[in-house]
Amino acid sequence: MPDLSRVRDRMIDLHLARRGISNPDVIEAMRIVPREAFVDPGYEEFAYEDSPLSIGHGQTISQPYIVALMAEKAELEPGDIVLEIGTGSGYAAAVMSRIAAHVYSIERHAPLAKAARKRFAELGYDNIDVRVGDGTNGWAEVGPFDAIVVAAAGPEVPRALKEQLDLGGHMIIPVGQQDEQRLLKITRVNATTFEEQDLGGVRFVPLIGDQGWREERTEPA
Ligand code: SAM
């Protein structure tokens, strides 16, 4: 694979720093992780354009700015245990794994999960676990989580994910209709109180599952 580190540095300057991403840990993680290793063969040259790219199964690898924004707003710290819903290519999990202690990631499409695991192994990223299943139910056995990052949009915040967020933890999740959503930051203040901040309008693929949309994408499950 060609050395794309200079293009990567340019992407960080142009699409991240100038658009307000300032957390040094996030910038460093985005500099370390080779996005070209997470796109389909033949698409490497597009890896540093600030746009989502197809990864098959009707799914996408998220735009770099969105990955950085979600990691920054989740306020990740070195000791954190993170839950990601929607592994996709594995790129966002890889970025978060360079900051946090461990990332648990759930993907509903088995072939995507398998490809992501292979990429992590090849890159030597050994603090990421991927499970195939419905992420709207969370991963209670390994929670609670310091941060939860949801990379697909549902009609509401899944109850199970709120329950598995640790006190003081942050969840970043797009919520709304299928064609447009608001990116929310949910902070757990205590056992029963959650603060909500609106981070702006976004457009994600649908979160499909028990506490998301139904497969046919017409009404909440
Ligand atoms: N974070 C990914 C990356 O960096 O490549 C991009 C994720 S893509 C925008 C959203 C992913 O969420 C898709 O791979 C989709 O299959 C997955 N997904 C949708 N609903 C899900 C659910 N209930 N549980 C787990 N994964 C889900």
Coordinates of C-alpha atoms and ligand atoms in Angstrom, one line a residue:
M1 CA 0.0 0.0 0.0
P2 CA 1.4 3.5 -0.8
D3 CA 2.5 5.7 2.0
L4 CA -0.4 8.1 2.4
S5 CA 0.8 9.7 5.7
R6 CA 1.3 13.2 4.0
V7 CA -2.2 13.1 2.6
R8 CA -3.5 12.1 6.1
D9 CA -1.7 15.0 7.7
R10 CA -3.3 17.3 5.1
M11 CA -6.7 15.9 5.9
I12 CA -6.2 16.6 9.6
D13 CA -5.3 20.2 8.9
L14 CA -7.9 20.9 6.3
H15 CA -11.0 18.9 7.5
L16 CA -10.4 18.5 11.3
A17 CA -8.3 21.3 12.8
R18 CA -9.9 24.1 10.7
R19 CA -13.4 22.8 11.5
G20 CA -12.8 23.0 15.2
I21 CA -11.4 19.6 16.3
S22 CA -8.9 20.5 19.0
N23 CA -8.5 17.6 21.4
P24 CA -4.8 16.6 20.9
D25 CA -5.5 12.9 21.7
V26 CA -8.1 12.8 18.9
I27 CA -5.9 14.6 16.4
E28 CA -3.0 12.2 17.3
A29 CA -5.3 9.1 16.9
M30 CA -6.5 10.4 13.5
R31 CA -2.9 10.8 12.5
I32 CA -1.9 7.3 13.6
V33 CA -4.7 5.2 12.1
P34 CA -4.3 4.5 8.4
R35 CA -7.9 5.1 7.0
E36 CA -6.8 3.5 3.7
A37 CA -6.6 0.2 5.5
F38 CA -10.4 0.4 6.2
V39 CA -11.7 1.1 2.8
D40 CA -12.4 -1.5 0.1
P41 CA -9.5 -2.4 -2.2
G42 CA -9.2 0.1 -5.0
Y43 CA -10.6 3.0 -2.9
E44 CA -7.4 3.8 -1.0
E45 CA -6.8 7.0 -3.0
F46 CA -10.2 8.4 -1.7
A47 CA -9.5 7.5 1.9
Y48 CA -8.6 11.1 2.9
E49 CA -11.5 12.9 1.2
D50 CA -13.8 14.1 3.9
S51 CA -16.7 11.9 2.9
P52 CA -18.3 8.6 3.8
L53 CA -17.4 5.7 1.4
S54 CA -19.3 2.5 0.6
I55 CA -18.1 -0.7 2.4
G56 CA -20.7 -3.0 1.0
H57 CA -23.9 -4.3 2.6
G58 CA -25.4 -0.9 2.0
Q59 CA -23.2 0.5 4.7
T60 CA -20.5 3.2 4.8
I61 CA -17.2 4.1 6.6
S62 CA -18.0 7.4 8.3
Q63 CA -16.6 10.7 7.2
P64 CA -13.3 11.5 9.0
Y65 CA -14.7 14.7 10.5
I66 CA -17.7 12.9 12.0
V67 CA -15.4 10.2 13.5
A68 CA -13.2 12.9 15.1
L69 CA -16.2 14.9 16.3
M70 CA -17.8 11.9 18.0
A71 CA -14.5 10.9 19.7
E72 CA -13.9 14.5 20.9
K73 CA -17.5 15.0 22.2
A74 CA -17.4 11.6 24.0
E75 CA -14.5 13.1 26.0
L76 CA -12.4 9.9 25.8
E77 CA -9.7 9.4 28.3
P78 CA -6.8 6.8 28.4
G79 CA -8.4 4.5 31.0
D80 CA -11.9 4.5 29.4
I81 CA -13.9 1.5 28.4
V82 CA -15.9 2.4 25.3
L83 CA -18.9 0.8 23.6
E84 CA -19.4 1.4 19.9
I85 CA -22.6 0.4 18.0
G86 CA -22.0 -0.1 14.3
T87 CA -18.4 -1.4 13.8
G88 CA -18.8 -1.0 10.0
S89 CA -15.2 -1.0 8.6
G90 CA -13.7 -0.7 12.1
Y91 CA -12.2 2.7 11.4
A92 CA -13.9 4.6 14.2
A93 CA -13.2 1.8 16.7
A94 CA -9.6 1.8 15.7
V95 CA -9.3 5.6 16.2
M96 CA -11.0 5.3 19.6
S97 CA -8.8 2.4 20.6
R98 CA -5.7 4.6 20.2
I99 CA -7.1 6.9 23.0
A100 CA -9.1 4.6 25.3
A101 CA -8.1 1.5 27.2
H102 CA -10.6 -0.9 25.5
V103 CA -13.2 -0.6 22.8
Y104 CA -16.1 -3.1 22.6
S105 CA -17.9 -2.8 19.2
I106 CA -21.1 -4.4 17.9
E107 CA -22.0 -4.9 14.3
R108 CA -25.1 -6.6 12.9
H109 CA -23.5 -7.7 9.6
A110 CA -21.2 -10.7 10.3
P111 CA -19.0 -10.2 7.1
L112 CA -18.3 -6.6 8.2
A113 CA -17.4 -7.7 11.7
K114 CA -15.1 -10.4 10.3
A115 CA -13.3 -7.9 8.0
A116 CA -12.9 -5.4 10.8
R117 CA -11.4 -8.0 13.1
K118 CA -8.9 -9.0 10.4
R119 CA -7.9 -5.3 10.0
F120 CA -7.4 -4.9 13.7
A121 CA -5.2 -8.0 13.8
E122 CA -3.1 -6.9 10.8
L123 CA -2.5 -3.5 12.5
G124 CA -1.8 -5.0 15.9
Y125 CA -4.7 -3.3 17.6
D126 CA -5.4 -5.7 20.4
N127 CA -7.7 -3.7 22.6
I128 CA -10.8 -4.0 20.4
D129 CA -13.5 -6.7 20.7
V130 CA -16.1 -7.1 18.1
R131 CA -19.4 -8.9 18.5
V132 CA -22.0 -9.7 15.9
G133 CA -25.5 -8.8 17.0
D134 CA -28.1 -6.1 17.7
G135 CA -26.2 -3.2 19.4
T136 CA -29.4 -1.5 20.6
N137 CA -29.4 -4.0 23.5
G138 CA -25.8 -3.0 24.4
W139 CA -23.2 -5.4 25.9
A140 CA -24.2 -5.6 29.5
E141 CA -21.6 -8.3 30.5
V142 CA -18.7 -5.9 29.8
G143 CA -20.4 -2.6 30.9
P144 CA -20.9 -0.1 32.3
F145 CA -19.1 2.1 29.8
D146 CA -17.4 5.5 30.2
A147 CA -18.4 6.3 26.7
I148 CA -20.9 5.0 24.2
V149 CA -20.7 6.0 20.5
V150 CA -23.5 5.0 18.2
A151 CA -22.7 5.2 14.5
A152 CA -26.2 4.6 13.1
A153 CA -29.4 6.6 13.7
G154 CA -32.5 5.4 15.5
P155 CA -35.9 7.0 16.4
E156 CA -34.9 7.4 20.1
V157 CA -32.1 6.7 22.5
P158 CA -32.2 2.9 23.3
R159 CA -33.0 2.4 26.9
A160 CA -30.4 -0.4 27.3
L161 CA -27.7 1.9 26.2
K162 CA -28.7 4.6 28.8
E163 CA -28.7 1.9 31.5
Q164 CA -25.2 0.7 30.5
L165 CA -23.7 4.2 30.6
D166 CA -21.6 4.8 33.7
L167 CA -22.1 7.7 36.0
G168 CA -20.5 10.8 34.5
G169 CA -20.2 8.9 31.1
H170 CA -21.1 10.4 27.7
M171 CA -23.1 8.8 24.9
I172 CA -22.9 10.3 21.4
I173 CA -25.9 9.2 19.2
P174 CA -27.8 10.4 16.2
V175 CA -31.5 10.4 16.8
G176 CA -34.4 11.4 14.5
Q177 CA -36.1 10.5 11.2
Q178 CA -34.5 8.3 8.6
D179 CA -33.5 11.1 6.3
E180 CA -32.1 13.5 8.9
Q181 CA -31.2 13.4 12.6
R182 CA -29.8 15.5 15.4
L183 CA -26.5 14.3 16.9
L184 CA -27.0 14.2 20.7
K185 CA -24.6 14.1 23.6
I186 CA -26.2 12.4 26.6
T187 CA -24.4 12.7 29.9
R188 CA -25.4 10.5 32.8
V189 CA -25.5 12.8 35.9
N190 CA -26.7 10.1 38.3
A191 CA -28.7 6.9 38.4
T192 CA -31.8 8.5 37.0
T193 CA -30.8 11.9 35.5
F194 CA -29.4 12.3 32.0
E195 CA -28.4 15.7 30.5
E196 CA -28.9 16.1 26.7
Q197 CA -27.0 18.5 24.4
D198 CA -27.8 18.9 20.7
L199 CA -24.6 18.9 18.6
G200 CA -26.3 19.7 15.3
G201 CA -27.9 18.1 12.3
V202 CA -26.4 14.9 10.8
R203 CA -27.3 12.1 8.4
F204 CA -26.5 8.5 9.4
V205 CA -27.6 5.1 8.1
P206 CA -30.4 3.5 10.1
L207 CA -29.9 1.8 13.5
I208 CA -31.8 -1.4 13.0
G209 CA -32.8 -3.5 15.9
D210 CA -35.0 -4.1 19.0
Q211 CA -34.7 -0.5 20.2
G212 CA -34.1 1.0 16.7
W213 CA -35.9 0.8 13.4
R214 CA -37.4 -2.3 11.9
E215 CA -35.6 -4.0 9.1
E216 CA -38.1 -2.6 6.5
R217 CA -37.3 0.9 7.7
T218 CA -40.8 2.3 8.1
E219 CA -41.5 2.5 11.8
P220 CA -39.8 2.1 15.2
A221 CA -39.3 -1.5 16.2
Ligands
SAM1 N1 -18.1 3.2 12.6 C1 -18.1 2.7 11.3 C2 -16.8 2.9 10.6 O1 -16.0 3.7 11.1 O2 -16.6 2.4 9.5 C3 -19.2 3.2 10.4 C4 -20.5 2.7 10.8 S1 -21.8 2.7 9.6 C5 -22.1 4.4 9.3 C6 -23.1 2.1 10.6 C7 -23.0 0.6 10.9 O3 -24.0 0.4 11.9 C8 -23.3 -0.3 9.8 O4 -22.2 -1.1 9.6 C9 -24.5 -1.1 10.2 O5 -24.6 -2.4 9.7 C10 -24.5 -1.0 11.7 N2 -25.7 -1.2 12.4 C11 -26.9 -0.7 12.2 N3 -27.8 -1.1 13.2 C12 -27.1 -1.8 14.0 C13 -27.4 -2.5 15.3 N4 -28.6 -2.5 15.8 N5 -26.4 -3.1 15.9 C14 -25.1 -3.2 15.4 N6 -24.8 -2.6 14.2 C15 -25.7 -1.9 13.6

